Amino acid sequence: MNGDQFNQEFFSYLKSSPTPFHAVANVEDYFLGKGFIRLDEASNWNLLPGQSYFVSRENGAIIAFSLGTKTPPEHGFRILAAHTDSPCLQIKPLADIAENSFLKLGVEVYGGCLLNSWFDRDLSLAGRVCCETDGSDLDILLVDFKRAMLTIPSVAIHLDREANKNKTINQQYHLPPVIAQGVEGQIPNLNAILLDQLHVLYPDKAIRSILSFDLFCYDSQPPVQLGQKKELISAGRLDNLLSCFVGMIALAEAENSYNNLLIYTNHEENGSVSATGASGAFVDSILERIFPKPATRRIALHNSFLVSMDNAHATHPNFNDKSDPAHRVFLNKGPVIKNNANQRYATNSISAAIYKQICKKAGVTPQEFVMRSDMPCGSTVGPMTAARLGIKTIDIGAPTLAMHSIRELTGSEDPYLLYRTINQFFKTDFFQIS
Ligand SMILES: [Zn+2]
């Protein structure tokens, strides 16, 4: 597969993954197609060398692993971690707001959204709906409207002359998107709209009622390549589905001679503290199932290496002064090693050296990022996973502009450059470093 083919497959993964639930379901489908075996946390497992497995939890997190044929557990795991969620607007449980002939939906802000970017966009709706059907008291169904359904109209400049100087957004009053206009005073409701869509998506299910849902707004505009030579990628959810896609392909294509593990968790954008988040016990629980003996598990972890993959800030064309002058990061220049003295990123000199050697073998030159010293630094799943497992860890990611906007920007070369290093990572055997 070359870079262009890789991007096309990446775009179809992005388009079909509007929510963490869809992102995980698509990873499951991909792995099933590659011969991975689905495991259930509620059953006993009989794991065999040379086989690949995956287990998902509550639709939002997935751990996949290949057990090596040549290497015993003492040789550890090559581990890749990323998150499945992205900042967005989440629909409230009792969402209907009928006002001025419109039906609007009450929303909460999920994660650190750049809210300005959500106005005047053609939004769609997707998520998970829990239903009562003729066959089941609790049927969990994924739903995606797949078309422009909602919008949050801006106030015209004539009615807000200060809009270009002082724009503040009240999350309670200014964000509810419009989903319908009533005809002759008849304003529909979300329950009816949702039931209609479920009947279209699941014609064979006799749905009695909707019990609850996790629904999110997303940008209905598909990913595009832009720039004179199509050198840029503009898309929603690049943070962090770019990493999820790269890791998924790299794990499936890795040989089964080594132990490789992939951890995709939910809720990174609001702190990772959940049953499916990186701060939860999901990974500990799966590692206990793989290595039931504590001493074997500890040795395996000691000899493991974790690559935490999440997007990195590129130097902005119009805001040069937001970057450290000695650590400029550019699109289309490859993966970024993320550094922070206060462990907001888990990178240290040993893990950076190992990753640089991997990059060298892959023929890719990485870039180095460190925040300006007078600005606070973001974080990701790397430090908390490193702390949980006590293993050597590096934080890396694709260079990105407009992070947490409804549409983010990366270089057309960057997904494949990142992939080449992760592909190399999964087949490299030099982690026995004390
Ligand atoms: Zn992220």
mmCIF file of N, CA, C and O in Angstrom, residues 1 6 30 78-80 243 245-258 260 262 307 309 335 355 357-359 361-364 396 415-431:
data_model
loop_
_atom_site.group_PDB
_atom_site.id
_atom_site.type_symbol
_atom_site.label_atom_id
_atom_site.label_comp_id
_atom_site.label_asym_id
_atom_site.label_seq_id
_atom_site.Cartn_x
_atom_site.Cartn_y
_atom_site.Cartn_z
ATOM 1 N N MET A 1 0.848 -1.198 0.000
ATOM 2 C CA MET A 1 0.000 0.000 0.000
ATOM 3 C C MET A 1 0.891 1.259 0.000
ATOM 4 O O MET A 1 1.798 1.365 0.805
ATOM 5 N N PHE A 6 -3.205 4.523 1.274
ATOM 6 C CA PHE A 6 -3.339 4.560 2.729
ATOM 7 C C PHE A 6 -4.313 5.673 3.134
ATOM 8 O O PHE A 6 -5.221 5.466 3.946
ATOM 9 N N TYR A 30 -12.498 -4.857 11.125
ATOM 10 C CA TYR A 30 -11.241 -4.979 10.390
ATOM 11 C C TYR A 30 -10.435 -6.178 10.915
ATOM 12 O O TYR A 30 -9.934 -6.996 10.146
ATOM 13 N N ARG A 78 5.366 -5.090 22.484
ATOM 14 C CA ARG A 78 5.368 -3.789 21.834
ATOM 15 C C ARG A 78 3.938 -3.277 21.972
ATOM 16 O O ARG A 78 3.021 -3.915 21.447
ATOM 17 N N ILE A 79 3.766 -2.164 22.655
ATOM 18 C CA ILE A 79 2.406 -1.693 22.958
ATOM 19 C C ILE A 79 2.165 -0.343 22.296
ATOM 20 O O ILE A 79 3.027 0.541 22.318
ATOM 21 N N LEU A 80 0.999 -0.224 21.707
ATOM 22 C CA LEU A 80 0.602 1.044 21.097
ATOM 23 C C LEU A 80 -0.680 1.513 21.759
ATOM 24 O O LEU A 80 -1.630 0.742 21.879
ATOM 25 N N SER A 243 -4.405 8.217 14.593
ATOM 26 C CA SER A 243 -3.570 7.245 15.311
ATOM 27 C C SER A 243 -4.247 5.870 15.367
ATOM 28 O O SER A 243 -3.591 4.846 15.216
ATOM 29 N N PHE A 245 -6.308 4.543 13.259
ATOM 30 C CA PHE A 245 -6.219 3.872 11.957
ATOM 31 C C PHE A 245 -4.801 3.342 11.718
ATOM 32 O O PHE A 245 -4.619 2.182 11.317
ATOM 33 N N VAL A 246 -3.815 4.183 11.989
ATOM 34 C CA VAL A 246 -2.410 3.783 11.778
ATOM 35 C C VAL A 246 -2.081 2.524 12.597
ATOM 36 O O VAL A 246 -1.504 1.555 12.089
ATOM 37 N N GLY A 247 -2.471 2.512 13.854
ATOM 38 C CA GLY A 247 -2.160 1.374 14.725
ATOM 39 C C GLY A 247 -2.864 0.105 14.292
ATOM 40 O O GLY A 247 -2.285 -0.991 14.326
ATOM 41 N N MET A 248 -4.118 0.261 13.869
ATOM 42 C CA MET A 248 -4.914 -0.903 13.440
ATOM 43 C C MET A 248 -4.256 -1.603 12.247
ATOM 44 O O MET A 248 -4.074 -2.823 12.245
ATOM 45 N N ILE A 249 -3.863 -0.809 11.248
ATOM 46 C CA ILE A 249 -3.246 -1.398 10.053
ATOM 47 C C ILE A 249 -1.895 -2.013 10.428
ATOM 48 O O ILE A 249 -1.565 -3.129 10.012
ATOM 49 N N ALA A 250 -1.132 -1.286 11.233
ATOM 50 C CA ALA A 250 0.217 -1.757 11.569
ATOM 51 C C ALA A 250 0.155 -3.066 12.360
ATOM 52 O O ALA A 250 0.939 -3.985 12.107
ATOM 53 N N LEU A 251 -0.785 -3.183 13.297
ATOM 54 C CA LEU A 251 -0.872 -4.421 14.080
ATOM 55 C C LEU A 251 -1.287 -5.592 13.193
ATOM 56 O O LEU A 251 -0.716 -6.684 13.281
ATOM 57 N N ALA A 252 -2.287 -5.366 12.336
ATOM 58 C CA ALA A 252 -2.769 -6.460 11.490
ATOM 59 C C ALA A 252 -1.683 -6.925 10.523
ATOM 60 O O ALA A 252 -1.632 -8.108 10.163
ATOM 61 N N GLU A 253 -0.815 -6.002 10.109
ATOM 62 C CA GLU A 253 0.204 -6.366 9.127
ATOM 63 C C GLU A 253 1.490 -6.870 9.774
ATOM 64 O O GLU A 253 2.387 -7.334 9.071
ATOM 65 N N ALA A 254 1.566 -6.760 11.119
ATOM 66 C CA ALA A 254 2.785 -7.222 11.789
ATOM 67 C C ALA A 254 2.841 -8.749 11.762
ATOM 68 O O ALA A 254 1.810 -9.415 11.799
ATOM 69 N N GLU A 255 4.048 -9.270 11.684
ATOM 70 C CA GLU A 255 4.203 -10.722 11.771
ATOM 71 C C GLU A 255 3.843 -11.172 13.176
ATOM 72 O O GLU A 255 3.977 -10.420 14.121
ATOM 73 N N ASN A 256 3.451 -12.433 13.276
ATOM 74 C CA ASN A 256 3.056 -12.930 14.586
ATOM 75 C C ASN A 256 4.217 -13.462 15.419
ATOM 76 O O ASN A 256 4.014 -14.190 16.375
ATOM 77 N N SER A 257 5.433 -13.111 15.041
ATOM 78 C CA SER A 257 6.554 -13.681 15.795
ATOM 79 C C SER A 257 6.756 -12.983 17.134
ATOM 80 O O SER A 257 7.295 -13.557 18.062
ATOM 81 N N TYR A 258 6.320 -11.743 17.266
ATOM 82 C CA TYR A 258 6.483 -11.016 18.522
ATOM 83 C C TYR A 258 5.139 -10.808 19.212
ATOM 84 O O TYR A 258 4.084 -10.919 18.592
ATOM 85 N N ASN A 260 2.578 -8.316 20.363
ATOM 86 C CA ASN A 260 2.190 -6.927 20.104
ATOM 87 C C ASN A 260 0.825 -6.654 20.717
ATOM 88 O O ASN A 260 -0.060 -7.520 20.688
ATOM 89 N N LEU A 262 -2.303 -3.578 21.371
ATOM 90 C CA LEU A 262 -2.847 -2.273 20.989
ATOM 91 C C LEU A 262 -3.940 -1.907 21.991
ATOM 92 O O LEU A 262 -4.794 -2.725 22.307
ATOM 93 N N VAL A 307 4.351 2.900 22.892
ATOM 94 C CA VAL A 307 4.255 4.098 22.061
ATOM 95 C C VAL A 307 2.849 4.667 22.256
ATOM 96 O O VAL A 307 1.861 4.023 21.906
ATOM 97 N N MET A 309 0.293 7.293 21.088
ATOM 98 C CA MET A 309 0.176 8.048 19.841
ATOM 99 C C MET A 309 -1.027 8.993 19.908
ATOM 100 O O MET A 309 -2.162 8.550 20.099
ATOM 101 N N PRO A 335 6.477 12.069 11.902
ATOM 102 C CA PRO A 335 6.009 11.955 13.281
ATOM 103 C C PRO A 335 6.737 12.914 14.218
ATOM 104 O O PRO A 335 7.902 13.253 14.000
ATOM 105 N N TYR A 355 12.856 5.154 19.971
ATOM 106 C CA TYR A 355 11.971 5.500 18.851
ATOM 107 C C TYR A 355 12.771 6.070 17.671
ATOM 108 O O TYR A 355 12.463 5.785 16.504
ATOM 109 N N GLN A 357 15.721 5.211 16.805
ATOM 110 C CA GLN A 357 16.315 4.055 16.108
ATOM 111 C C GLN A 357 15.280 3.350 15.236
ATOM 112 O O GLN A 357 15.579 2.882 14.138
ATOM 113 N N ILE A 358 14.056 3.255 15.751
ATOM 114 C CA ILE A 358 12.968 2.649 14.956
ATOM 115 C C ILE A 358 12.736 3.484 13.700
ATOM 116 O O ILE A 358 12.612 2.951 12.594
ATOM 117 N N CYS A 359 12.679 4.807 13.871
ATOM 118 C CA CYS A 359 12.473 5.704 12.720
ATOM 119 C C CYS A 359 13.587 5.532 11.694
ATOM 120 O O CYS A 359 13.347 5.505 10.481
ATOM 121 N N LYS A 361 15.441 2.914 11.128
ATOM 122 C CA LYS A 361 15.227 1.660 10.382
ATOM 123 C C LYS A 361 14.113 1.817 9.348
ATOM 124 O O LYS A 361 14.133 1.168 8.298
ATOM 125 N N ALA A 362 13.102 2.640 9.674
ATOM 126 C CA ALA A 362 11.970 2.818 8.756
ATOM 127 C C ALA A 362 12.273 3.863 7.675
ATOM 128 O O ALA A 362 11.451 4.087 6.785
ATOM 129 N N GLY A 363 13.415 4.537 7.777
ATOM 130 C CA GLY A 363 13.768 5.572 6.795
ATOM 131 C C GLY A 363 12.965 6.849 6.968
ATOM 132 O O GLY A 363 12.694 7.568 6.003
ATOM 133 N N VAL A 364 12.559 7.143 8.206
ATOM 134 C CA VAL A 364 11.736 8.328 8.483
ATOM 135 C C VAL A 364 12.469 9.191 9.512
ATOM 136 O O VAL A 364 13.052 8.663 10.462
ATOM 137 N N ILE A 396 4.229 10.252 20.953
ATOM 138 C CA ILE A 396 4.454 10.756 19.590
ATOM 139 C C ILE A 396 3.105 11.072 18.952
ATOM 140 O O ILE A 396 2.057 10.755 19.512
ATOM 141 N N PRO A 415 0.077 10.638 7.674
ATOM 142 C CA PRO A 415 -0.432 9.343 8.159
ATOM 143 C C PRO A 415 0.489 8.177 7.774
ATOM 144 O O PRO A 415 0.783 7.304 8.599
ATOM 145 N N TYR A 416 0.949 8.194 6.514
ATOM 146 C CA TYR A 416 1.764 7.060 6.057
ATOM 147 C C TYR A 416 3.161 7.077 6.677
ATOM 148 O O TYR A 416 3.718 6.019 6.994
ATOM 149 N N LEU A 417 3.711 8.274 6.874
ATOM 150 C CA LEU A 417 5.024 8.354 7.548
ATOM 151 C C LEU A 417 4.922 7.790 8.972
ATOM 152 O O LEU A 417 5.792 7.037 9.430
ATOM 153 N N LEU A 418 3.844 8.145 9.654
ATOM 154 C CA LEU A 418 3.639 7.633 11.008
ATOM 155 C C LEU A 418 3.484 6.108 10.971
ATOM 156 O O LEU A 418 4.082 5.383 11.774
ATOM 157 N N TYR A 419 2.684 5.649 10.020
ATOM 158 C CA TYR A 419 2.459 4.209 9.871
ATOM 159 C C TYR A 419 3.777 3.450 9.666
ATOM 160 O O TYR A 419 3.993 2.387 10.264
ATOM 161 N N ARG A 420 4.648 4.007 8.835
ATOM 162 C CA ARG A 420 5.914 3.287 8.557
ATOM 163 C C ARG A 420 6.714 3.080 9.840
ATOM 164 O O ARG A 420 7.355 2.038 10.029
ATOM 165 N N THR A 421 6.681 4.053 10.739
ATOM 166 C CA THR A 421 7.446 3.882 11.980
ATOM 167 C C THR A 421 6.771 2.870 12.912
ATOM 168 O O THR A 421 7.447 2.125 13.610
ATOM 169 N N ILE A 422 5.435 2.832 12.920
ATOM 170 C CA ILE A 422 4.736 1.884 13.796
ATOM 171 C C ILE A 422 4.849 0.461 13.245
ATOM 172 O O ILE A 422 5.006 -0.507 13.988
ATOM 173 N N ASN A 423 4.797 0.353 11.939
ATOM 174 C CA ASN A 423 5.024 -0.939 11.292
ATOM 175 C C ASN A 423 6.405 -1.472 11.665
ATOM 176 O O ASN A 423 6.576 -2.648 12.008
ATOM 177 N N GLN A 424 7.400 -0.579 11.641
ATOM 178 C CA GLN A 424 8.766 -0.966 12.025
ATOM 179 C C GLN A 424 8.832 -1.330 13.504
ATOM 180 O O GLN A 424 9.487 -2.306 13.897
ATOM 181 N N PHE A 425 8.141 -0.557 14.321
ATOM 182 C CA PHE A 425 8.088 -0.805 15.773
ATOM 183 C C PHE A 425 7.627 -2.227 16.071
ATOM 184 O O PHE A 425 8.213 -2.936 16.901
ATOM 185 N N PHE A 426 6.566 -2.665 15.365
ATOM 186 C CA PHE A 426 5.995 -3.984 15.642
ATOM 187 C C PHE A 426 6.889 -5.136 15.177
ATOM 188 O O PHE A 426 6.588 -6.289 15.458
ATOM 189 N N LYS A 427 7.949 -4.834 14.451
ATOM 190 C CA LYS A 427 8.833 -5.937 14.055
ATOM 191 C C LYS A 427 10.271 -5.728 14.516
ATOM 192 O O LYS A 427 11.179 -6.331 13.986
ATOM 193 N N THR A 428 10.450 -4.850 15.486
ATOM 194 C CA THR A 428 11.803 -4.573 15.974
ATOM 195 C C THR A 428 12.000 -5.203 17.345
ATOM 196 O O THR A 428 11.115 -5.156 18.185
ATOM 197 N N ASP A 429 13.191 -5.784 17.544
ATOM 198 C CA ASP A 429 13.422 -6.526 18.790
ATOM 199 C C ASP A 429 14.645 -5.978 19.521
ATOM 200 O O ASP A 429 15.690 -6.605 19.538
ATOM 201 N N PHE A 430 14.509 -4.743 20.051
ATOM 202 C CA PHE A 430 15.657 -4.300 20.883
ATOM 203 C C PHE A 430 15.162 -3.539 22.113
ATOM 204 O O PHE A 430 15.576 -2.445 22.409
ATOM 205 N N PHE A 431 14.277 -4.192 22.845
ATOM 206 C CA PHE A 431 13.710 -3.519 24.017
ATOM 207 C C PHE A 431 14.261 -4.012 25.346
ATOM 208 O O PHE A 431 13.837 -3.576 26.389
#
